[in-house]
Coordinates of C-alpha atoms and ligand atoms in Angstrom, one line a residue:
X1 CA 25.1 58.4 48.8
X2 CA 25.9 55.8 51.4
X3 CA 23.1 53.6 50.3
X4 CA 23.2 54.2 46.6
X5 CA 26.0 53.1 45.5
X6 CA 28.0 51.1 47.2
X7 CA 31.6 49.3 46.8
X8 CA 32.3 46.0 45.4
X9 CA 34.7 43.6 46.5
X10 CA 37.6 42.7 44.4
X11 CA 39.6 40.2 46.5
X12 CA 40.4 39.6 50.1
X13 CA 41.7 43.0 50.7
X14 CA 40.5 45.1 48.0
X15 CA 36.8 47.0 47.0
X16 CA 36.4 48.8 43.8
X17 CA 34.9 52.3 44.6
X18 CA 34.7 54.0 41.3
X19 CA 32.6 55.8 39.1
X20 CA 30.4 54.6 36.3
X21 CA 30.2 57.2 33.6
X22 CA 27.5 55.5 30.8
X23 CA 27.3 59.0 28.9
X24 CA 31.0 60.1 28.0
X25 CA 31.4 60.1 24.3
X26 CA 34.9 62.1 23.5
X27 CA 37.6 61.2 25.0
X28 CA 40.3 64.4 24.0
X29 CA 39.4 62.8 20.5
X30 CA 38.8 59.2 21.2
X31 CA 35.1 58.4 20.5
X32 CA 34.1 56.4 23.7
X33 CA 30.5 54.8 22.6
X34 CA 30.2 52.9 25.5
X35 CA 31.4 55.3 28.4
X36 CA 33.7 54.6 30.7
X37 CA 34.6 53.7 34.5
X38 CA 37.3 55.5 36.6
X39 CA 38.1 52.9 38.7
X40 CA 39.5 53.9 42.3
X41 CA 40.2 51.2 44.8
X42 CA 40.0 50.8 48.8
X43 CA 42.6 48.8 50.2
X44 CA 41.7 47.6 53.9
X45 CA 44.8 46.3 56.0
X46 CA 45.2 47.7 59.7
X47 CA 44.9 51.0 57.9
X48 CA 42.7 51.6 55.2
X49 CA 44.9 53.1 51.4
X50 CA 42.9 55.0 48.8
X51 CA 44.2 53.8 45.2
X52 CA 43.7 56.7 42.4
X53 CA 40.3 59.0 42.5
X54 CA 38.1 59.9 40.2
X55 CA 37.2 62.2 37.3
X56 CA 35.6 65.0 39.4
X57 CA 31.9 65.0 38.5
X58 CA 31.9 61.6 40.3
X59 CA 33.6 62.8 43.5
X60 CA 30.7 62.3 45.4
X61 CA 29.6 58.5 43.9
X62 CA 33.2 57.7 44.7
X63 CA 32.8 58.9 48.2
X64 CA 29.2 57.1 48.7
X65 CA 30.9 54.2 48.0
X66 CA 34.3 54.4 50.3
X67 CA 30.9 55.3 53.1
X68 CA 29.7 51.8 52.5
X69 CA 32.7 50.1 54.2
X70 CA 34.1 52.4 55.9
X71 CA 34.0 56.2 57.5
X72 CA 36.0 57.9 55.1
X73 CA 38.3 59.9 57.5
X74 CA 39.6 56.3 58.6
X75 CA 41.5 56.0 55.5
X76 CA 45.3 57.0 56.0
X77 CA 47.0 56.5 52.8
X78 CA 46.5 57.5 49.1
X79 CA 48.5 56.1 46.0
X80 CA 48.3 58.2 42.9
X81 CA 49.7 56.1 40.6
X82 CA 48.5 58.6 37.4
X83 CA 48.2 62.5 37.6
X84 CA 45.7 62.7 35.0
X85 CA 42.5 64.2 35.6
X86 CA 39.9 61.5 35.0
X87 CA 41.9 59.5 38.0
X88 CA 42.8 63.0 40.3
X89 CA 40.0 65.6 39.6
X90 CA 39.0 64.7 43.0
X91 CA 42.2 64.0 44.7
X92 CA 42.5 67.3 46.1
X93 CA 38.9 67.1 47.2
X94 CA 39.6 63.9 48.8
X95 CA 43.0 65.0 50.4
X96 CA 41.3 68.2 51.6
X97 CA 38.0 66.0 53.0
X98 CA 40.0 63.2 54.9
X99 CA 43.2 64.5 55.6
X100 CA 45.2 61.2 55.1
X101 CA 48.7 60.6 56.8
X102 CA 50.6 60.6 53.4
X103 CA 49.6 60.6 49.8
X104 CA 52.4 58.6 47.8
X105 CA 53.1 59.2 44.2
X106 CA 56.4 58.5 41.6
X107 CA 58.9 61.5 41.8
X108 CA 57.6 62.9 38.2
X109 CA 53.7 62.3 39.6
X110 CA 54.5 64.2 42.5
X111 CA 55.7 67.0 40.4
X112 CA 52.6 66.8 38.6
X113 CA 50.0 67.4 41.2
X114 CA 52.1 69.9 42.2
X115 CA 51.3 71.6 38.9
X116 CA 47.7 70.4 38.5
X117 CA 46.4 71.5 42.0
X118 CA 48.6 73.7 44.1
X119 CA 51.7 73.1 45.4
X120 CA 50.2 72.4 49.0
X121 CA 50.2 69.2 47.6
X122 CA 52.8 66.6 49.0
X123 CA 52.8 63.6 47.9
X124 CA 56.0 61.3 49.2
X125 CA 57.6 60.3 46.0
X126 CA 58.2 56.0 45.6
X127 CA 60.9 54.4 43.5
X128 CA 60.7 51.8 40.6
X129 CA 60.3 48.8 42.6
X130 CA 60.2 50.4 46.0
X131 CA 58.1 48.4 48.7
X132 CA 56.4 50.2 51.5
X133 CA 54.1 49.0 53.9
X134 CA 51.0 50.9 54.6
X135 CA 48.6 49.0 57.2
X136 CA 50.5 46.3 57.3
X137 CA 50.3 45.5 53.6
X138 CA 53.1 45.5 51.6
X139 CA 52.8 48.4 48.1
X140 CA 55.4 47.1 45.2
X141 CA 55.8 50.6 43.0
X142 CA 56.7 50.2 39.5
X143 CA 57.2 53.1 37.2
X144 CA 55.8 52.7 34.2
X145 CA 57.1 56.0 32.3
X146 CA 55.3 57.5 29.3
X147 CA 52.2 54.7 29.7
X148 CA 50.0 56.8 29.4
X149 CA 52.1 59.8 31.0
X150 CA 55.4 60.4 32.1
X151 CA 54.4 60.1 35.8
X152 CA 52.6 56.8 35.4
X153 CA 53.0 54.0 38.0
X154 CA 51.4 50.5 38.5
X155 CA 50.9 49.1 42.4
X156 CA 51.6 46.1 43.1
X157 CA 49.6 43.9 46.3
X158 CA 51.3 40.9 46.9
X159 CA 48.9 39.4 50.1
X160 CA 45.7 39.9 47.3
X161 CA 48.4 38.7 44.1
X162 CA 46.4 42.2 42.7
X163 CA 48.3 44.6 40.1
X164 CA 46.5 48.2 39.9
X165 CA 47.7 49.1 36.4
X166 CA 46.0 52.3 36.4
X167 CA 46.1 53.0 32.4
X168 CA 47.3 50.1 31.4
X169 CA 45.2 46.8 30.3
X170 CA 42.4 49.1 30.3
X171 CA 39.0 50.3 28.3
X172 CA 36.1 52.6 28.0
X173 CA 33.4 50.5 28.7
X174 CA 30.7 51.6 31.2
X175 CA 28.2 49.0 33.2
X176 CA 27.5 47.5 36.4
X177 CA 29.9 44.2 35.8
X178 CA 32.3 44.6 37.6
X179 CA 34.7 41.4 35.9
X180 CA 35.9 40.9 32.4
X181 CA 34.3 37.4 32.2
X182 CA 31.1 38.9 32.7
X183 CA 31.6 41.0 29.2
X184 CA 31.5 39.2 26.4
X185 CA 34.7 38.1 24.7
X186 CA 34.4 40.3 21.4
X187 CA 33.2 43.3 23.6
X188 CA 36.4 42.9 25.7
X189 CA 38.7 42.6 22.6
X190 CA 37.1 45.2 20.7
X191 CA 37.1 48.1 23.3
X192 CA 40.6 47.1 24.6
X193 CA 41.7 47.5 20.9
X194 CA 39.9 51.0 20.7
X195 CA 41.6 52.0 23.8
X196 CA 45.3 50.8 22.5
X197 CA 45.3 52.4 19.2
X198 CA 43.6 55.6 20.4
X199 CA 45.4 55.8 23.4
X200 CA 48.9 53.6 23.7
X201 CA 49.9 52.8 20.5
X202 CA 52.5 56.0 20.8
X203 CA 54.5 53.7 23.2
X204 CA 54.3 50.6 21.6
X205 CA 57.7 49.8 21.8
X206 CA 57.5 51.2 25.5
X207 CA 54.7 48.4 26.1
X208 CA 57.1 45.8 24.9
X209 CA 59.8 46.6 27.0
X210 CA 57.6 46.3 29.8
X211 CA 55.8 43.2 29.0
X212 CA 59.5 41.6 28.8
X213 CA 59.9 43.4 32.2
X214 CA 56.9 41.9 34.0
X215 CA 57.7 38.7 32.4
X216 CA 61.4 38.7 34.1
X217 CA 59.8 39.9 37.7
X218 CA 57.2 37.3 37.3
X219 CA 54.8 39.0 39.6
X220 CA 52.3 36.3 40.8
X221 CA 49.2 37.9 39.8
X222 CA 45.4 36.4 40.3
X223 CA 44.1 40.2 39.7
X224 CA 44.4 42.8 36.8
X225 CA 42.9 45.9 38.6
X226 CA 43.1 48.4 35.9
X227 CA 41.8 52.3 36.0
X228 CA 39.4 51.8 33.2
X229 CA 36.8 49.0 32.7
X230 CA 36.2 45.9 34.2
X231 CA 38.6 44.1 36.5
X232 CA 40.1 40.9 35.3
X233 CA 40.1 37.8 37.7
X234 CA 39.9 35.1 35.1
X235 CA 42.5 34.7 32.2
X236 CA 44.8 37.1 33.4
X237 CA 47.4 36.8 30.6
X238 CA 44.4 37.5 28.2
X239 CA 45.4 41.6 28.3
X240 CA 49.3 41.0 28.0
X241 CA 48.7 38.6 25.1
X242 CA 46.6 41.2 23.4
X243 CA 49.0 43.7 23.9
X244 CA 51.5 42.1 22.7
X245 CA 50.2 41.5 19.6
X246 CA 49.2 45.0 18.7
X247 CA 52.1 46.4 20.4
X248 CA 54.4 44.4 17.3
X249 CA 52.2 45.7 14.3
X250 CA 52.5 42.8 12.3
X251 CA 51.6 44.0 9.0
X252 CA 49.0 41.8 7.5
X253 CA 46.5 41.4 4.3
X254 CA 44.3 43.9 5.1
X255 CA 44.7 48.2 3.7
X256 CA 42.5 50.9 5.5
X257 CA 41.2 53.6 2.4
X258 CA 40.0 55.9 4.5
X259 CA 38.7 59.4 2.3
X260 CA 36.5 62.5 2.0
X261 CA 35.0 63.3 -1.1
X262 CA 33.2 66.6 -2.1
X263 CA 30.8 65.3 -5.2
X264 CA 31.3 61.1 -5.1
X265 CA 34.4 61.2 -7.7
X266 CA 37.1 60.1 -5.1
X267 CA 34.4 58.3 -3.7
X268 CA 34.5 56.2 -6.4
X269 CA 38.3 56.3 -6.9
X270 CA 38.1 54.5 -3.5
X271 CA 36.0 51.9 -4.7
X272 CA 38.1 51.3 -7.5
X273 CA 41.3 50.9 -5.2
X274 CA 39.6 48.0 -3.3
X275 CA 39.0 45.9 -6.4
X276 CA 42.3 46.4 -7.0
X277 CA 43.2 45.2 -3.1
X278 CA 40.7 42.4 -3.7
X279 CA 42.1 41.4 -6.9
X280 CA 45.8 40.9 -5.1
X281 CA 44.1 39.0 -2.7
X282 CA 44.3 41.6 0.5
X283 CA 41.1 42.4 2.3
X284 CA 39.8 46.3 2.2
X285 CA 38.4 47.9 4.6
X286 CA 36.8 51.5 2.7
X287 CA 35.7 54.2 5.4
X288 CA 34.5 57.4 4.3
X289 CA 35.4 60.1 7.1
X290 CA 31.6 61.4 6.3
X291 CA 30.3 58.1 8.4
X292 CA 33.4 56.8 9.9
X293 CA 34.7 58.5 13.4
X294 CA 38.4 58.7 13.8
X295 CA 39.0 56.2 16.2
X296 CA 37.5 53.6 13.8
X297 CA 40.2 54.4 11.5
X298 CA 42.8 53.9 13.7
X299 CA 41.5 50.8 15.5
X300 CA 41.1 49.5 11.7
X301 CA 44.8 50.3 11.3
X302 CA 46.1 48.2 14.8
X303 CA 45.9 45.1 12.7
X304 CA 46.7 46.3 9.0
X305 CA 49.3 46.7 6.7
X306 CA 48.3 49.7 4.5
X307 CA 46.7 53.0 4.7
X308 CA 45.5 54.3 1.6
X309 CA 44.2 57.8 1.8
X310 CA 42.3 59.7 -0.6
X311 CA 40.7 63.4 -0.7
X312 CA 39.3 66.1 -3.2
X313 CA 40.8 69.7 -3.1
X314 CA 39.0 72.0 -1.4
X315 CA 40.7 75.6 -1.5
X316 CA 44.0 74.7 -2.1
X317 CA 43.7 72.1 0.5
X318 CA 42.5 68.4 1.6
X319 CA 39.2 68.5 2.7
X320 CA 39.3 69.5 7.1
X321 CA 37.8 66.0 7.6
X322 CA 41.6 64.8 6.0
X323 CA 43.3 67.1 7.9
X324 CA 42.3 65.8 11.1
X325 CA 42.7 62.3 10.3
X326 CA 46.1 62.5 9.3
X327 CA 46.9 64.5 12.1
X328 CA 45.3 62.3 14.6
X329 CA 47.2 59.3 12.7
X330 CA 50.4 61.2 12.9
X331 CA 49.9 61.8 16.5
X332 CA 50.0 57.9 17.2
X333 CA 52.6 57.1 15.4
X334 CA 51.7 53.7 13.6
X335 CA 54.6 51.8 12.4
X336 CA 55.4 49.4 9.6
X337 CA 52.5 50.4 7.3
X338 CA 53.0 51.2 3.6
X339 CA 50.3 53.3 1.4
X340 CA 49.5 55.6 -0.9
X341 CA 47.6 59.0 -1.6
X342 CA 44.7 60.0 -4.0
X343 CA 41.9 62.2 -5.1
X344 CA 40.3 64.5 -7.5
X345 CA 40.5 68.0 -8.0
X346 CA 39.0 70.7 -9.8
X347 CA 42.0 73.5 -11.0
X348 CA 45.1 72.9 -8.5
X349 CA 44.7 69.4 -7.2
X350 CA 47.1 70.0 -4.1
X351 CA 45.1 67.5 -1.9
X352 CA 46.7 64.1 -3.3
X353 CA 50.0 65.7 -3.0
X354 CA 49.6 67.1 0.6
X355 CA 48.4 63.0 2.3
X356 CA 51.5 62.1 0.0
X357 CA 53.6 64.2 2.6
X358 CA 51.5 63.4 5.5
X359 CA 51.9 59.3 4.8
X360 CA 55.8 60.2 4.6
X361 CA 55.7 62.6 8.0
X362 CA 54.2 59.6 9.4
X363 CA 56.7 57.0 9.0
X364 CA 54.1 55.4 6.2
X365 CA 56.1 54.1 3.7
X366 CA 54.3 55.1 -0.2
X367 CA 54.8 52.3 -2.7
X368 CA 53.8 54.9 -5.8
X369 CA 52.5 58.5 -6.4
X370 CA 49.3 59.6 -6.1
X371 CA 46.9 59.4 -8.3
X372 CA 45.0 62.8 -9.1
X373 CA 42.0 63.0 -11.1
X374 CA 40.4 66.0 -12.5
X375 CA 36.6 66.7 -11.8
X376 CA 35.4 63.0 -12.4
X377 CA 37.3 60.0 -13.4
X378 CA 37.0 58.3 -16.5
X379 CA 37.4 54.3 -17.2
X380 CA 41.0 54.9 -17.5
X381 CA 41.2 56.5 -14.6
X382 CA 39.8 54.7 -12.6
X383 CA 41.5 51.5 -13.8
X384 CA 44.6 53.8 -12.5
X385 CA 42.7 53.7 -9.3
X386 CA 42.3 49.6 -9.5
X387 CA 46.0 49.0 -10.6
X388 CA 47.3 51.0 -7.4
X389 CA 44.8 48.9 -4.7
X390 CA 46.7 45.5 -6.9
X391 CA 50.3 47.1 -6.3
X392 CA 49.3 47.6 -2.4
X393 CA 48.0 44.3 -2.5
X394 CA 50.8 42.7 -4.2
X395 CA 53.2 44.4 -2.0
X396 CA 51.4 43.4 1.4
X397 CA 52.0 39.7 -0.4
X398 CA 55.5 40.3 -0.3
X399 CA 56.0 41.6 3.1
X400 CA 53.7 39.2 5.1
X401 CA 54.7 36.3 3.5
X402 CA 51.8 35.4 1.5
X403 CA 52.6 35.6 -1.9
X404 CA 54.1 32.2 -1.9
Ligands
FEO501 FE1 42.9 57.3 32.3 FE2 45.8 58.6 31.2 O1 44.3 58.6 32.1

């Protein structure tokens, strides 16, 4: 594999050795449509470190790539700095292969390998804000708990100015450039918006905390080496400032109706909600859960200020297609969004009455009951429909501000 694929340099110090995987499309639930990378990284100082792995299908496209600077066996350190799978599944491999002097991880990562892989795994645990040197180099260790899991860490390089924020300032996005400003802007910004609400936006308030943390240790930092995606060399405060943003949830003008519909009647009960939005002056966004994956919805919701969700009853029940999306919304824990339930029914109409909970369970704040309609709604109905998508509207008005 030494010839095939081969590493890329980063910085003085630093080659990315990872994997390019063009073809993954579900991440645990998070549709990745353009792949991903698992970025590892090969530090070379009088020693040569090993930053993260990869997934384990890629073992060996990792390994061709460590061969093209360097015999393998020469490398005496690793850094895990995040025990999942797509950056470990070949850790053990690796560790098993070269034999390195010490594998270092945070105290909770170390733990976790233990559990993942054996417990002949030893990995000397770091502190939060520990320095070591390992060939020479100085490593800067900073726990970053919870993003993504509780054994997360970021390394810092200070002779290359290089963060590897493993998770963090990430995105699926497979291809051969290697730097963000060789992806176009809205590529960049869209993907790393996918990744936050899909992946982060449970720890929003965790990401704040450590923005305001990196902002008080003032790292100097030329490079953003993250786990997933391209490396950033350019505009490094690009990420952060994105993050940021999403991480505060400004509610704004714009309501997500996301719905299912069994025979077009809450269909159009959708339709009806965003003339209402429209008519307030918000902006809808209608995605039926037929056409629309998941992790649209949510990356829709990382910059809105309503969900409005409607389904028919089916069995007692909201349609499965509901159920998921709710749970999966519940799951990620978006704040400071109001909404409100609907949908038609045939004998028991529970469906309406079920999102109605779910919005609640969520922390989603509904500004009215649902609205139910049986078999197919009439004008009146539907101008029910209309007059709720105004009251959202009107509502978002008062709480961004814009009504004046
Ligand atoms: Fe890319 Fe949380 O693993």
């Amino acid at each position: 594999m030494k010839e095939a694929f081969r590493a890329q340099k980063i910085s003085e110090n630093v080659w990315w050795v990872g994997a390019v995987d063009w073809n993954i499309r579900d991440f645990h639930g998070y549709r990745t449509g353009r792949g991903t990378t698992y970025n590892a990284y090969l530090v070379k100082g009088e020693e040569y470190v090993l930053i993260d792995t990869v997934k384990h299908p890629f073992l060996s496209q990792m390994m061709g790539r460590i061969e093209s600077v360097v015999e393998p066996d020469r490398i005496r350190y690793m850094v895990s700095n995040h025990s999942e799978m797509d950056h470990t599944g070949s850790l053990p491999h690796v560790l098993k292969m070269i034999q390195p002097e010490k594998l270092f991880a945070s105290k909770m990562g170390a733990k976790a390998l233990k559990k993942h892989f054996g417990s002949w795994i030893n990995a000397q645990t770091v502190k939060d804000t520990e320095t070591v040197k390992l060939g020479g180099l100085d490593f800067t260790f900073l726990e970053t708990r919870m993003l993504h899991w509780p054994d997360s860490m970021v390394s810092y390089l200070p002779s290359d100015r290089l963060l590897f924020s493993q998770d963090g300032f990430g995105m699926h996005l497979a291809g051969n450039e290697r730097f963000a400003d060789q992806v176009a802007d809205d590529v960049l910004r869209t993907e790393g918006a996918r990744y936050f609400a899909n992946i982060l936006l449970p720890y929003a308030d965790l990401i704040l905390k450590l923005l305001a943390r990196m902002e008080e240790l003032a790292l100097p930092i030329d490079i953003l080496a993250p786990d997933h995606g391209p490396v950033w060399r350019k505009d490094i405060g690009t990420m952060p400032g994105l993050y940021a943003q999403w991480a505060a949830q400004k509610p704004t003008m714009k309501a997500v109706i996301v719905y299912d519909s069994m025979w077009h009647s809450t269909e159009l009960m959708a339709a009806a909600v965003s003339e209402g939005l429209a008519e307030a002056g918000a902006k809808a966004i209608v995605m039926s859960l037929e056409s629309c994956h998941r992790s649209d919805v949510v990356t829709h919701l990382l910059d809105a200020g309503a969900l409005i969700a409607g389904s028919s009853t089916l069995n007692n029940n909201m349609l499965p297609r509901m159920a998921d999306m709710l749970t999966y919304i519940r799951g990620l824990k978006p704040k400071n969004l109001i909404g409100c339930a609907f949908g038609s029914y045939g004998w028991s109409g529970e469906s309406p009455k079920q999102i109605h909970s779910m919005l609640l369970e969520t922390g989603i704040e509904p500004v009215q009951d649902p609205v139910r309609v049986q078999y197919v709604p009439d004008d009146e109905e539907l101008l029910k429909c209309r007059d709720m998508g105004a009251l959202v509207g009107n509502r978002l008005r008062e709480i961004t501000g814009k009504g004046e």
